[in-house]
Amino acid sequence: MISKAIFPEVVKFLERGLNASSLRNTVLADNLANVDTPGFKRSDVSFEGLLAEESRRSSNGSAGDGWQPKVVTDSTTSTRQDGNNVDVDAEMTKLAENTIYYDALVKQISSQFALLRSAITEGRR
C-alpha cells in the first residue's frame, strides 16, 4: 500500500514503457548487426497497443501486472535474394524514433520523481 501511494500507477506505466523501449532498442540493434546474414529475418517489439490497452483498463480500476512486450519476427517478407529482410535505412529510422520515445519517457518519469522529491522536501519546512 505504501509503495502504491508513493509510486502512482503512472510511474508503473512509464517503467513498463521504458523496459519495452529498451527491449526494442536491443532488437533493432540485433537487426542491424545481422544486416549481412543470409536468411535473417528482422524482428520488432510490439507494445504501444498493449500499453494503451493496459492504460484503459487501469482507468477502469482493473489493471493487471501481466502486461509484457512481444518480440515479433517478420518472416513473411524478403527484400533481398539471400532471404534477409533487414533494410538499414528503415532500421535506423526506427532506432532514432525509439530513442526519441525513450527520452520522452525518461523526462516524464523524472518529472514524477521531481514531484515526489518536492513533496518530501516541502514536508521538512
Rosetta silent file (secondary structure, phi, psi, omega in degrees, C-alpha in Angstrom):
SEQUENCE: MISKAIFPEVVKFLERGLNASSLRNTVLADNLANVDTPGFKRSDVSFEGLLAEESRRSSNGSAGDGWQPKVVTDSTTSTRQDGNNVDVDAEMTKLAENTIYYDALVKQISSQFALLRSAITEGRR
SCORE:     score description
SCORE:     0.000 S_00000001
   1 L     0.000  -39.444 -179.089    0.000    0.000    0.000 S_00000001
   2 H   -65.882  -43.137 -178.821    2.811    2.407    0.828 S_00000001
   3 H   -64.358  -34.333  178.162    4.585    1.816   -2.469 S_00000001
   4 H   -66.814  -34.545  178.953    1.318    2.427   -4.363 S_00000001
   5 H   -73.251  -37.106 -178.098    0.903    5.743   -2.562 S_00000001
   6 H   -79.548  -43.159 -179.233    4.487    6.770   -3.225 S_00000001
   7 L  -111.426   95.674 -177.383    4.737    5.399   -6.762 S_00000001
   8 L   -66.404  170.415 -178.482    1.437    6.029   -8.519 S_00000001
   9 H   -54.323  -34.022 -177.799    0.190    3.988  -11.476 S_00000001
  10 H   -62.466  -35.639  178.009    1.682    6.463  -13.930 S_00000001
  11 H   -66.725  -37.298  177.969    5.187    5.593  -12.731 S_00000001
  12 H   -63.502  -43.512  178.286    4.383    1.919  -13.243 S_00000001
  13 H   -64.763  -41.824  179.484    3.264    2.599  -16.828 S_00000001
  14 H   -64.244  -40.158  177.610    6.318    4.708  -17.517 S_00000001
  15 H   -61.441  -44.002  178.478    8.555    1.962  -16.150 S_00000001
  16 H   -62.964  -41.774  177.847    6.875   -0.587  -18.412 S_00000001
  17 H   -63.018  -40.726  177.678    7.262    1.724  -21.381 S_00000001
  18 H   -63.698  -43.571  179.116   10.950    2.213  -20.601 S_00000001
  19 H   -63.050  -43.237  179.826   11.505   -1.530  -20.341 S_00000001
  20 H   -66.633  -41.397  178.947    9.688   -2.167  -23.608 S_00000001
  21 H   -65.245  -37.736  176.532   11.532    0.643  -25.377 S_00000001
  22 H   -64.194  -41.676  176.851   14.835   -0.724  -24.099 S_00000001
  23 H   -62.832  -42.098  178.497   13.923   -4.158  -25.423 S_00000001
  24 H   -61.247  -39.801  178.461   13.012   -2.617  -28.790 S_00000001
  25 H   -60.258  -42.483  178.392   16.394   -0.898  -28.904 S_00000001
  26 H   -63.751  -43.071 -178.608   18.105   -4.266  -28.356 S_00000001
  27 H   -66.675  -42.414  179.302   16.014   -5.940  -31.066 S_00000001
  28 H   -66.321  -38.199  176.235   16.655   -3.154  -33.592 S_00000001
  29 H   -64.174  -37.556  176.402   20.395   -3.283  -32.855 S_00000001
  30 H   -64.094  -40.353  176.834   20.259   -7.038  -33.431 S_00000001
  31 H   -59.193  -45.990 -178.849   18.561   -6.419  -36.789 S_00000001
  32 H   -66.832  -36.511  179.260   21.333   -4.036  -37.799 S_00000001
  33 H   -65.938  -24.383 -177.716   24.035   -6.431  -36.615 S_00000001
  34 L  -107.435   24.484 -177.605   22.578   -9.113  -38.879 S_00000001
  35 L   -62.908  -27.516 -179.010   22.063   -6.996  -41.982 S_00000001
  36 L  -104.521   11.090 -179.901   24.518   -9.188  -43.938 S_00000001
  37 L   -87.154  116.177  179.570   23.396  -12.529  -42.523 S_00000001
  38 L   -60.517  135.121  177.121   21.720  -14.606  -45.249 S_00000001
  39 L    81.103   -3.428 -179.707   18.215  -15.681  -44.322 S_00000001
  40 L   -69.165  136.677  177.456   17.995  -13.420  -41.265 S_00000001
  41 L  -112.680  132.473 -177.660   14.501  -12.068  -40.607 S_00000001
  42 L   -68.870  154.251  176.659   14.034   -8.765  -38.833 S_00000001
  43 E  -128.227  163.697  175.338   12.133   -8.506  -35.566 S_00000001
  44 E  -148.001  169.486 -179.264   10.420   -5.713  -33.694 S_00000001
  45 E  -111.484  126.058  178.890    8.777   -5.240  -30.325 S_00000001
  46 E  -100.028  116.545  179.063    5.040   -4.713  -30.134 S_00000001
  47 L  -150.429  -19.116 -175.621    3.972   -2.828  -27.051 S_00000001
  48 H   -61.777  -43.348  179.469    2.286    0.501  -27.780 S_00000001
  49 H   -64.795  -41.345  179.391   -1.130   -1.082  -28.288 S_00000001
  50 H   -65.390  -39.141  179.810   -0.741   -3.276  -25.215 S_00000001
  51 H   -66.086  -41.624  178.374    0.324   -0.295  -23.133 S_00000001
  52 H   -63.912  -41.292  178.296   -2.664    1.751  -24.321 S_00000001
  53 H   -62.402  -43.385  179.844   -4.990   -1.167  -23.517 S_00000001
  54 H   -64.276  -37.605  178.286   -3.478   -1.520  -20.059 S_00000001
  55 H   -62.846  -41.945  178.249   -3.880    2.207  -19.511 S_00000001
  56 H   -64.322  -42.476  179.351   -7.601    1.979  -20.366 S_00000001
  57 H   -64.826  -37.139  179.832   -8.061   -0.974  -18.011 S_00000001
  58 H   -64.001  -39.764 -180.000   -6.210    0.907  -15.285 S_00000001
  59 H   -67.008  -22.618  175.898   -8.546    3.879  -15.598 S_00000001
  60 L   -89.500   -1.583  178.747  -11.405    1.414  -15.075 S_00000001
  61 L    83.241   14.899 -177.447   -9.689    0.039  -11.987 S_00000001
  62 L  -121.435   32.465 -178.835   -8.968   -3.391  -13.474 S_00000001
  63 L   -71.655  146.381  176.964   -5.290   -3.124  -14.374 S_00000001
  64 L  -121.632  173.281  178.996   -3.126   -6.192  -14.026 S_00000001
  65 L  -101.698   11.104 -175.340    0.582   -6.843  -13.902 S_00000001
  66 L   -84.476    6.070 -177.001    0.550   -9.401  -16.711 S_00000001
  67 L   -71.902  127.616  178.263    1.487   -6.959  -19.448 S_00000001
  68 L  -138.755  136.431  174.430    4.557   -7.986  -21.418 S_00000001
  69 L   -68.410  152.507 -178.169    6.017   -6.593  -24.652 S_00000001
  70 E  -116.890  133.024  173.106    6.174   -9.091  -27.512 S_00000001
  71 E   -87.693  122.337 -176.781    9.052   -9.655  -29.909 S_00000001
  72 E  -116.464  125.174  178.673    7.545  -10.216  -33.338 S_00000001
  73 E   -97.201  130.578  178.766    9.603  -11.646  -36.209 S_00000001
  74 L   -89.635   93.144 -178.282    8.631  -10.651  -39.738 S_00000001
  75 L   -99.252    5.980 -177.056    9.100  -13.921  -41.588 S_00000001
  76 L   -93.139  -18.407 -177.404    6.712  -13.087  -44.420 S_00000001
  77 L  -111.173  159.321  175.984    8.861  -10.595  -46.324 S_00000001
  78 L  -149.080  118.608 -176.852   12.192  -10.803  -48.056 S_00000001
  79 L   -95.713  -11.441  179.857   13.880   -7.720  -49.502 S_00000001
  80 L  -131.183  167.630 -178.686   16.928   -9.473  -50.946 S_00000001
  81 L   -69.607  -23.297 -179.816   17.677  -12.657  -52.835 S_00000001
  82 L   -82.318    4.359  176.479   19.501  -14.163  -49.842 S_00000001
  83 L    89.897   -7.562  178.405   16.244  -14.122  -47.823 S_00000001
  84 L   -73.995  140.982  179.025   17.311  -11.315  -45.466 S_00000001
  85 L  -122.120   24.933  179.189   14.634   -8.642  -44.929 S_00000001
  86 L   -88.559  122.989  175.031   16.605   -6.017  -42.988 S_00000001
  87 L  -105.100  113.271 -174.008   16.510   -2.526  -44.558 S_00000001
  88 H   -58.256  -44.704 -178.862   19.273   -0.464  -42.954 S_00000001
  89 H   -61.876  -43.661  179.761   17.555    2.879  -43.580 S_00000001
  90 H   -65.342  -40.611 -179.721   14.259    1.672  -42.103 S_00000001
  91 H   -66.193  -41.289  178.928   16.012    0.177  -39.068 S_00000001
  92 H   -64.249  -37.984  177.475   17.985    3.380  -38.441 S_00000001
  93 H   -64.433  -44.125  179.225   14.765    5.402  -38.683 S_00000001
  94 H   -66.554  -35.705  178.527   13.036    3.097  -36.191 S_00000001
  95 H   -65.766  -42.855  177.638   16.054    3.258  -33.894 S_00000001
  96 H   -64.375  -42.670  178.402   16.006    7.085  -33.927 S_00000001
  97 H   -61.592  -42.835  179.825   12.237    7.080  -33.327 S_00000001
  98 H   -66.041  -36.398  178.060   12.645    4.663  -30.433 S_00000001
  99 H   -63.564  -42.369  177.672   15.395    6.819  -28.927 S_00000001
 100 H   -63.262  -43.652  178.953   13.106    9.860  -29.000 S_00000001
 101 H   -60.590  -46.351 -179.143   10.317    7.809  -27.410 S_00000001
 102 H   -60.882  -46.112  179.866   12.672    6.528  -24.698 S_00000001
 103 H   -60.645  -38.922  178.690   13.947   10.043  -23.957 S_00000001
 104 H   -63.967  -40.143  178.434   10.366   11.329  -23.654 S_00000001
 105 H   -66.603  -39.071  178.094    9.572    8.565  -21.145 S_00000001
 106 H   -61.811  -41.528  178.426   12.706    9.373  -19.143 S_00000001
 107 H   -63.369  -40.465 -179.997   11.639   13.026  -18.966 S_00000001
 108 H   -65.156  -44.928 -178.512    8.172   12.012  -17.779 S_00000001
 109 H   -70.245  -32.635  175.737    9.439    9.695  -15.081 S_00000001
 110 H   -63.691  -38.772  178.894   11.990   12.303  -13.994 S_00000001
 111 H   -68.177  -33.843  176.409    9.195   14.828  -13.550 S_00000001
 112 H   -63.950  -42.841  179.282    7.272   12.290  -11.451 S_00000001
 113 H   -71.175  -30.407  175.839   10.273   11.820   -9.178 S_00000001
 114 H   -64.706  -39.336  176.343   10.785   15.598   -9.033 S_00000001
 115 H   -62.935  -42.826  178.933    7.215   15.904   -7.751 S_00000001
 116 H   -63.321  -44.019  178.763    7.925   13.232   -5.149 S_00000001
 117 H   -62.962  -40.016  178.569   11.149   14.972   -4.114 S_00000001
 118 H   -63.437  -41.022  178.914    9.305   18.277   -3.861 S_00000001
 119 H   -64.759  -37.577 -179.359    6.666   16.709   -1.633 S_00000001
 120 H   -70.726  -44.818 -176.734    9.350   15.252    0.631 S_00000001
 121 H   -72.800  -31.387  177.591   11.407   18.422    0.947 S_00000001
 122 H   -67.051  -28.634  179.370    8.363   20.639    1.478 S_00000001
 123 L   -72.171  -14.396 -179.257    7.420   18.458    4.413 S_00000001
 124 L   -84.948  -11.302 -176.481   10.679   19.315    6.150 S_00000001
 125 L   -74.823    0.000    0.000    9.905   23.012    6.464 S_00000001
